[in-house]
Short mmCIF file of the C-alpha atoms (twelve columns), coordinates in Angstrom:
data_MODEL
# 
_entry.id   MODEL 
# 
loop_
_atom_site.group_PDB 
_atom_site.id 
_atom_site.type_symbol 
_atom_site.label_atom_id 
_atom_site.label_alt_id 
_atom_site.label_comp_id 
_atom_site.label_asym_id 
_atom_site.label_seq_id 
_atom_site.Cartn_x 
_atom_site.Cartn_y 
_atom_site.Cartn_z 
_atom_site.pdbx_PDB_model_num 
ATOM 1   C CA . GLY A 1   0.099   -0.016  -0.052  1 
ATOM 2   C CA . LEU A 2   2.732   2.355   0.770   1 
ATOM 3   C CA . THR A 3   4.623   1.548   -2.535  1 
ATOM 4   C CA . VAL A 4   1.428   2.285   -4.426  1 
ATOM 5   C CA . ASP A 5   0.891   5.587   -2.705  1 
ATOM 6   C CA . ASP A 6   4.221   6.783   -3.378  1 
ATOM 7   C CA . THR A 7   4.249   5.669   -6.865  1 
ATOM 8   C CA . ILE A 8   1.016   7.373   -7.550  1 
ATOM 9   C CA . HIS A 9   2.518   10.555  -5.988  1 
ATOM 10  C CA . PHE A 10  5.658   10.061  -8.419  1 
ATOM 11  C CA . MET A 11  3.508   9.685   -11.370 1 
ATOM 12  C CA . THR A 12  1.140   12.571  -10.674 1 
ATOM 13  C CA . ARG A 13  4.021   15.014  -9.946  1 
ATOM 14  C CA . PHE A 14  5.870   13.760  -12.896 1 
ATOM 15  C CA . ASN A 15  2.514   14.313  -15.216 1 
ATOM 16  C CA . LEU A 16  2.522   17.976  -13.895 1 
ATOM 17  C CA . GLU A 17  6.246   18.603  -14.413 1 
ATOM 18  C CA . MET A 18  6.119   17.142  -17.802 1 
ATOM 19  C CA . ARG A 19  3.533   19.567  -18.924 1 
ATOM 20  C CA . LYS A 20  5.577   22.424  -17.545 1 
ATOM 21  C CA . TYR A 21  8.999   21.447  -18.894 1 
ATOM 22  C CA . GLN A 22  8.243   19.477  -21.942 1 
ATOM 23  C CA . ASN A 23  11.631  17.445  -21.141 1 
ATOM 24  C CA . ARG A 24  11.582  14.140  -19.549 1 
ATOM 25  C CA . GLU A 25  15.112  14.553  -17.876 1 
ATOM 26  C CA . LYS A 26  13.982  17.998  -16.238 1 
ATOM 27  C CA . ALA A 27  10.582  16.506  -15.057 1 
ATOM 28  C CA . VAL A 28  12.193  13.448  -13.462 1 
ATOM 29  C CA . GLU A 29  14.739  15.718  -11.759 1 
ATOM 30  C CA . ALA A 30  12.086  17.817  -10.363 1 
ATOM 31  C CA . VAL A 31  9.996   14.947  -9.188  1 
ATOM 32  C CA . ILE A 32  12.842  13.476  -7.182  1 
ATOM 33  C CA . THR A 33  13.741  16.932  -5.816  1 
ATOM 34  C CA . THR A 34  10.224  17.351  -4.550  1 
ATOM 35  C CA . GLU A 35  9.008   13.800  -3.679  1 
ATOM 36  C CA . ILE A 36  12.217  12.390  -2.270  1 
ATOM 37  C CA . ARG A 37  11.926  13.787  1.267   1 
ATOM 38  C CA . PRO A 38  8.220   12.679  1.933   1 
ATOM 39  C CA . VAL A 39  8.766   9.312   0.440   1 
ATOM 40  C CA . ILE A 40  11.983  8.617   2.361   1 
ATOM 41  C CA . SER A 41  10.609  9.885   5.797   1 
ATOM 42  C CA . THR A 42  7.397   7.958   5.596   1 
ATOM 43  C CA . SER A 43  9.157   4.698   4.558   1 
ATOM 44  C CA . ILE A 44  11.689  5.028   7.306   1 
ATOM 45  C CA . ALA A 45  8.971   5.747   9.868   1 
ATOM 46  C CA . LEU A 46  7.198   2.590   9.001   1 
ATOM 47  C CA . ILE A 47  10.347  0.461   8.612   1 
ATOM 48  C CA . MET A 48  11.234  1.250   12.240  1 
ATOM 49  C CA . GLY A 49  7.812   0.851   13.439  1 
ATOM 50  C CA . PHE A 50  7.759   -2.683  12.057  1 
ATOM 51  C CA . SER A 51  11.245  -3.281  13.244  1 
ATOM 52  C CA . ILE A 52  10.093  -3.075  16.695  1 
ATOM 53  C CA . LEU A 53  8.233   -6.271  16.385  1 
ATOM 54  C CA . ALA A 54  11.456  -8.103  16.036  1 
ATOM 55  C CA . PHE A 55  11.800  -7.844  19.853  1 
ATOM 56  C CA . ALA A 56  8.435   -9.614  20.362  1 
ATOM 57  C CA . GLN A 57  8.179   -13.074 22.040  1 
ATOM 58  C CA . ILE A 58  6.057   -14.609 19.415  1 
ATOM 59  C CA . MET A 59  8.092   -16.011 16.597  1 
ATOM 60  C CA . PRO A 60  5.405   -15.361 13.854  1 
ATOM 61  C CA . ILE A 61  5.074   -11.796 14.777  1 
ATOM 62  C CA . VAL A 62  8.808   -11.319 14.800  1 
ATOM 63  C CA . TYR A 63  8.876   -12.907 11.241  1 
ATOM 64  C CA . PHE A 64  6.157   -10.530 10.226  1 
ATOM 65  C CA . GLY A 65  7.793   -7.533  11.588  1 
ATOM 66  C CA . VAL A 66  11.215  -8.184  10.043  1 
ATOM 67  C CA . LEU A 67  9.513   -9.261  6.673   1 
ATOM 68  C CA . ALA A 68  7.445   -6.140  6.589   1 
ATOM 69  C CA . ALA A 69  10.501  -3.896  7.084   1 
ATOM 70  C CA . VAL A 70  12.668  -5.654  4.558   1 
ATOM 71  C CA . VAL A 71  9.731   -5.280  2.001   1 
ATOM 72  C CA . MET A 72  9.262   -1.684  2.723   1 
ATOM 73  C CA . PHE A 73  12.977  -1.109  2.401   1 
ATOM 74  C CA . CYS A 74  13.093  -2.795  -0.972  1 
ATOM 75  C CA . ALA A 75  9.907   -0.901  -2.019  1 
ATOM 76  C CA . LEU A 76  11.652  2.491   -1.042  1 
ATOM 77  C CA . LEU A 77  14.647  1.490   -3.273  1 
ATOM 78  C CA . ALA A 78  12.378  0.646   -6.123  1 
ATOM 79  C CA . ASP A 79  10.597  4.045   -5.777  1 
ATOM 80  C CA . LEU A 80  13.768  5.751   -5.840  1 
ATOM 81  C CA . PHE A 81  15.622  3.974   -8.615  1 
ATOM 82  C CA . ILE A 82  13.108  1.882   -10.758 1 
ATOM 83  C CA . THR A 83  10.137  4.270   -10.809 1 
ATOM 84  C CA . PRO A 84  12.114  7.272   -12.356 1 
ATOM 85  C CA . ILE A 85  13.533  4.906   -15.078 1 
ATOM 86  C CA . LEU A 86  9.991   3.638   -15.834 1 
ATOM 87  C CA . LEU A 87  8.799   7.375   -15.922 1 
ATOM 88  C CA . SER A 88  11.417  8.292   -18.269 1 
ATOM 89  C CA . ASN A 89  10.050  5.790   -20.938 1 
ATOM 90  C CA . LEU A 90  6.275   6.019   -20.439 1 
ATOM 91  C CA . GLN A 91  3.752   8.603   -21.548 1 
ATOM 92  C CA . LEU A 92  1.224   9.547   -18.961 1 
ATOM 93  C CA . THR A 93  -1.993  11.248  -19.412 1 
ATOM 94  C CA . ASN A 94  -4.348  13.546  -17.222 1 
ATOM 95  C CA . ILE A 95  -8.127  14.327  -17.651 1 
ATOM 96  C CA . ALA A 96  -7.629  17.076  -20.223 1 
ATOM 97  C CA . GLU A 97  -5.436  14.891  -22.354 1 
ATOM 98  C CA . MET A 98  -8.124  12.120  -22.096 1 
ATOM 99  C CA . ALA A 99  -10.669 14.542  -23.348 1 
ATOM 100 C CA . ALA A 100 -8.205  15.385  -26.207 1 
ATOM 101 C CA . LEU A 101 -8.141  11.491  -27.079 1 
ATOM 102 C CA . ARG A 102 -11.723 11.488  -27.191 1 
ATOM 103 C CA . LEU A 103 -11.569 14.304  -29.666 1 
ATOM 104 C CA . ALA A 104 -8.891  12.330  -31.813 1 
ATOM 105 C CA . ASP A 105 -11.678 10.779  -34.033 1 
ATOM 106 C CA . LYS A 106 -12.363 14.298  -35.281 1 
ATOM 107 C CA . LEU A 107 -8.945  14.746  -36.434 1 
ATOM 108 C CA . LYS A 108 -8.748  11.861  -38.723 1 
ATOM 109 C CA . GLU A 109 -9.586  13.918  -41.714 1 
ATOM 110 C CA . SER A 110 -6.943  16.442  -40.782 1 
ATOM 111 C CA . PRO A 111 -4.069  16.732  -43.362 1 
ATOM 112 C CA . LEU A 112 -1.588  16.391  -40.572 1 
ATOM 113 C CA . PHE A 113 -2.852  12.648  -40.011 1 
ATOM 114 C CA . ILE A 114 -3.271  11.494  -43.358 1 
ATOM 115 C CA . ASP A 115 -2.706  7.756   -43.776 1 
ATOM 116 C CA . MET A 116 -2.595  7.271   -39.931 1 
ATOM 117 C CA . THR A 117 -4.534  4.870   -37.904 1 
ATOM 118 C CA . MET A 118 -6.674  6.003   -34.885 1 
ATOM 119 C CA . MET A 119 -4.023  4.417   -32.416 1 
ATOM 120 C CA . GLU A 120 -1.257  6.481   -34.246 1 
ATOM 121 C CA . ILE A 121 -3.169  9.617   -33.819 1 
ATOM 122 C CA . LYS A 122 -3.900  9.108   -30.277 1 
ATOM 123 C CA . LYS A 123 -0.069  8.590   -29.800 1 
ATOM 124 C CA . ILE A 124 0.704   11.932  -31.472 1 
ATOM 125 C CA . ALA A 125 -2.119  13.559  -29.432 1 
ATOM 126 C CA . LEU A 126 -0.355  12.484  -26.228 1 
ATOM 127 C CA . LEU A 127 3.042   14.135  -27.196 1 
ATOM 128 C CA . GLY A 128 2.016   17.710  -26.310 1 
ATOM 129 C CA . ARG A 129 -0.243  19.764  -23.857 1 
ATOM 130 C CA . THR A 130 -3.850  20.535  -24.426 1 
ATOM 131 C CA . VAL A 131 -4.857  24.142  -23.966 1 
ATOM 132 C CA . SER A 132 -8.146  25.975  -23.915 1 
ATOM 133 C CA . CYS A 133 -8.719  29.581  -24.742 1 
ATOM 134 C CA . ASN A 134 -11.662 32.104  -24.748 1 
ATOM 135 C CA . LYS A 135 -13.154 33.849  -27.761 1 
ATOM 136 C CA . GLY A 136 -10.891 36.690  -28.730 1 
ATOM 137 C CA . ASP A 137 -7.832  35.426  -27.094 1 
ATOM 138 C CA . TYR A 138 -4.569  34.989  -29.078 1 
ATOM 139 C CA . ILE A 139 -3.560  31.345  -29.807 1 
ATOM 140 C CA . ILE A 140 -0.545  32.895  -31.901 1 
ATOM 141 C CA . LYS A 141 0.818   36.507  -31.686 1 
ATOM 142 C CA . SER A 142 2.868   38.065  -34.487 1 
ATOM 143 C CA . GLY A 143 6.502   38.751  -33.514 1 
ATOM 144 C CA . ASP A 144 6.540   36.264  -30.646 1 
ATOM 145 C CA . ALA A 145 9.407   33.873  -30.574 1 
ATOM 146 C CA . GLY A 146 8.361   30.206  -30.465 1 
ATOM 147 C CA . SER A 147 9.075   26.653  -31.241 1 
ATOM 148 C CA . HIS A 148 5.714   24.943  -31.047 1 
ATOM 149 C CA . MET A 149 3.060   23.898  -33.618 1 
ATOM 150 C CA . TYR A 150 -0.655  23.877  -32.868 1 
ATOM 151 C CA . VAL A 151 -3.490  21.504  -33.920 1 
ATOM 152 C CA . ILE A 152 -6.935  22.830  -33.468 1 
ATOM 153 C CA . LEU A 153 -9.149  20.256  -31.480 1 
ATOM 154 C CA . SER A 154 -12.291 22.229  -31.414 1 
ATOM 155 C CA . GLY A 155 -13.590 25.641  -32.441 1 
ATOM 156 C CA . SER A 156 -12.325 28.054  -34.973 1 
ATOM 157 C CA . ALA A 157 -9.982  31.204  -35.426 1 
ATOM 158 C CA . HIS A 158 -8.865  33.802  -37.636 1 
ATOM 159 C CA . VAL A 159 -5.537  34.095  -39.319 1 
ATOM 160 C CA . GLU A 160 -4.286  37.692  -39.987 1 
ATOM 161 C CA . ARG A 161 -0.928  39.068  -41.207 1 
ATOM 162 C CA . VAL A 162 0.294   42.248  -39.546 1 
ATOM 163 C CA . SER A 163 2.391   44.325  -41.881 1 
ATOM 164 C CA . ASP A 164 5.481   46.182  -40.722 1 
ATOM 165 C CA . ASN A 165 4.161   49.815  -41.231 1 
ATOM 166 C CA . GLY A 166 1.343   49.408  -38.633 1 
ATOM 167 C CA . SER A 167 -1.692  49.304  -41.160 1 
ATOM 168 C CA . GLU A 168 -4.703  47.245  -40.475 1 
ATOM 169 C CA . PRO A 169 -4.110  43.460  -40.361 1 
ATOM 170 C CA . VAL A 170 -4.799  41.388  -43.622 1 
ATOM 171 C CA . PHE A 171 -7.056  38.465  -43.229 1 
ATOM 172 C CA . ILE A 172 -5.521  35.350  -44.560 1 
ATOM 173 C CA . ASP A 173 -7.689  32.499  -43.507 1 
ATOM 174 C CA . GLU A 174 -10.131 30.841  -40.985 1 
ATOM 175 C CA . VAL A 175 -8.989  27.776  -39.458 1 
ATOM 176 C CA . SER A 176 -11.021 25.215  -37.705 1 
ATOM 177 C CA . THR A 177 -10.736 21.653  -36.303 1 
ATOM 178 C CA . GLY A 178 -7.832  19.602  -37.678 1 
ATOM 179 C CA . SER A 179 -6.019  22.738  -38.966 1 
ATOM 180 C CA . LEU A 180 -2.148  22.871  -38.172 1 
ATOM 181 C CA . LEU A 181 -0.548  26.230  -37.120 1 
ATOM 182 C CA . GLY A 182 2.855   27.381  -36.441 1 
ATOM 183 C CA . GLU A 183 4.624   24.759  -37.972 1 
ATOM 184 C CA . ILE A 184 7.405   26.877  -39.650 1 
ATOM 185 C CA . SER A 185 8.338   28.232  -36.002 1 
ATOM 186 C CA . LEU A 186 8.526   24.587  -34.923 1 
ATOM 187 C CA . LEU A 187 11.123  23.564  -37.895 1 
ATOM 188 C CA . ARG A 188 13.080  26.773  -37.872 1 
ATOM 189 C CA . ASN A 189 12.508  28.523  -34.454 1 
ATOM 190 C CA . VAL A 190 11.661  31.934  -35.998 1 
ATOM 191 C CA . ALA A 191 9.389   34.601  -34.972 1 
ATOM 192 C CA . ARG A 192 5.771   34.255  -35.643 1 
ATOM 193 C CA . THR A 193 4.456   36.159  -38.747 1 
ATOM 194 C CA . ALA A 194 0.729   36.386  -38.281 1 
ATOM 195 C CA . ASN A 195 -1.904  36.758  -35.457 1 
ATOM 196 C CA . VAL A 196 -4.174  33.792  -34.831 1 
ATOM 197 C CA . THR A 197 -7.217  34.825  -32.863 1 
ATOM 198 C CA . ALA A 198 -9.996  32.631  -31.619 1 
ATOM 199 C CA . ILE A 199 -13.394 33.586  -32.908 1 
ATOM 200 C CA . GLU A 200 -15.036 31.255  -30.514 1 
ATOM 201 C CA . ASP A 201 -13.911 29.075  -27.656 1 
ATOM 202 C CA . VAL A 202 -10.965 26.959  -28.914 1 
ATOM 203 C CA . THR A 203 -9.099  23.744  -27.799 1 
ATOM 204 C CA . TYR A 204 -5.837  23.202  -29.399 1 
ATOM 205 C CA . MET A 205 -3.059  20.685  -28.813 1 
ATOM 206 C CA . GLU A 206 0.565   22.207  -28.503 1 
ATOM 207 C CA . ILE A 207 3.565   20.165  -29.778 1 
ATOM 208 C CA . ASP A 208 7.141   21.088  -29.515 1 
ATOM 209 C CA . TRP A 209 10.335  19.946  -30.894 1 
ATOM 210 C CA . ASP A 210 11.252  17.873  -27.880 1 
ATOM 211 C CA . GLY A 211 7.993   15.939  -28.242 1 
ATOM 212 C CA . LEU A 212 8.674   15.118  -31.738 1 
ATOM 213 C CA . LEU A 213 12.025  13.876  -30.873 1 
ATOM 214 C CA . ARG A 214 10.433  11.494  -28.249 1 
ATOM 215 C CA . LEU A 215 8.117   10.315  -30.818 1 
ATOM 216 C CA . GLN A 216 11.138  9.739   -33.306 1 
ATOM 217 C CA . ARG A 217 12.819  7.622   -30.666 1 
ATOM 218 C CA . SER A 218 9.801   5.617   -29.646 1 
ATOM 219 C CA . ALA A 219 7.876   5.161   -32.633 1 
ATOM 220 C CA . LYS A 220 9.878   5.947   -35.881 1 
ATOM 221 C CA . SER A 221 7.092   4.717   -38.287 1 
ATOM 222 C CA . ILE A 222 4.712   7.264   -36.845 1 
ATOM 223 C CA . SER A 223 7.121   10.064  -36.733 1 
ATOM 224 C CA . ILE A 224 7.889   9.429   -40.603 1 
ATOM 225 C CA . LYS A 225 4.236   9.642   -41.344 1 
ATOM 226 C CA . LEU A 226 3.904   12.885  -39.406 1 
ATOM 227 C CA . PHE A 227 6.992   14.730  -40.850 1 
ATOM 228 C CA . ARG A 228 5.827   13.392  -44.320 1 
ATOM 229 C CA . ASN A 229 2.562   15.079  -43.686 1 
ATOM 230 C CA . ILE A 230 4.058   18.315  -42.321 1 
ATOM 231 C CA . ALA A 231 6.269   18.533  -45.439 1 
ATOM 232 C CA . SER A 232 3.186   17.980  -47.737 1 
ATOM 233 C CA . ILE A 233 1.270   20.751  -45.760 1 
ATOM 234 C CA . LEU A 234 4.375   23.015  -46.249 1 
ATOM 235 C CA . GLY A 235 4.450   22.069  -49.899 1 
ATOM 236 C CA . LEU A 236 0.737   22.929  -50.562 1 
ATOM 237 C CA . ARG A 237 0.885   26.279  -48.864 1 
ATOM 238 C CA . LEU A 238 4.187   27.096  -50.941 1 
ATOM 239 C CA . VAL A 239 1.927   26.315  -54.088 1 
ATOM 240 C CA . GLU A 240 -0.973  28.359  -52.835 1 
ATOM 241 C CA . MET A 241 1.310   31.365  -52.006 1 
ATOM 242 C CA . THR A 242 3.031   31.135  -55.424 1 
ATOM 243 C CA . ASP A 243 -0.465  31.152  -57.183 1 
ATOM 244 C CA . LYS A 244 -1.371  34.112  -55.262 1 
ATOM 245 C CA . LEU A 245 1.718   36.043  -56.113 1 
ATOM 246 C CA . GLN A 246 1.430   34.977  -59.557 1 
ATOM 247 C CA . ALA A 247 -2.200  36.300  -59.727 1 
ATOM 248 C CA . VAL A 248 -1.222  39.523  -58.180 1 
ATOM 249 C CA . ARG A 249 1.661   40.074  -60.784 1 
ATOM 250 C CA . ASN A 250 -0.878  39.184  -63.719 1 
ATOM 251 C CA . GLY A 251 -3.238  41.687  -62.119 1 
ATOM 252 C CA . GLU A 252 -0.561  44.503  -62.063 1 
ATOM 253 C CA . LYS A 253 0.142   43.629  -65.874 1 
# 
């Protein structure tokens, strides 16, 4: 019972720290730093308490006390050494992420998930952080630095380009469920070039480069499909932009 409780504390704290840092090594380090004192103190207190039974006059009670103390000591070692190793190689989910998984079936038609099974989509959905924002909030703000891409899980938003001369923003597109945003900043770590504003309550998934690297290490076949789809989306956007520029030039002529 003690081991289960301590492990649950480790897992809960790790999930929180993982959403904060998006880095397994930093998350594990933060978990050990915050949880090691209560885990050790409670384990030692119970080990000492059961060890007192070793001085009993009835041998079955002596055996029980010694065995309980030894088991708790082994459990303490497992929590301190084995649990962090397991956490470094497992993906945990919270309630918000389970909600994102339930929304994953809506993403199957998204260009980011072409030729992927539902299980593969759910694995990708667990890579990042699920965020909710209200109508009028910025999802992406022009000029901000960032290395994340975003997938709209529900709701819709406006994409507007802000010019350098301070004139009114130029409407570019309206995005909705399944749309991919910010992939260029993810790949090149450059400043954002457009504002993305929610026109209704929006839930989106935020994925960073570290998350993609974890996917590449743990599921190469899925990462290949994902990067292929990102490249396809970028290619289509390049073609659209070229067509628009050609249309503008033709109009000028």
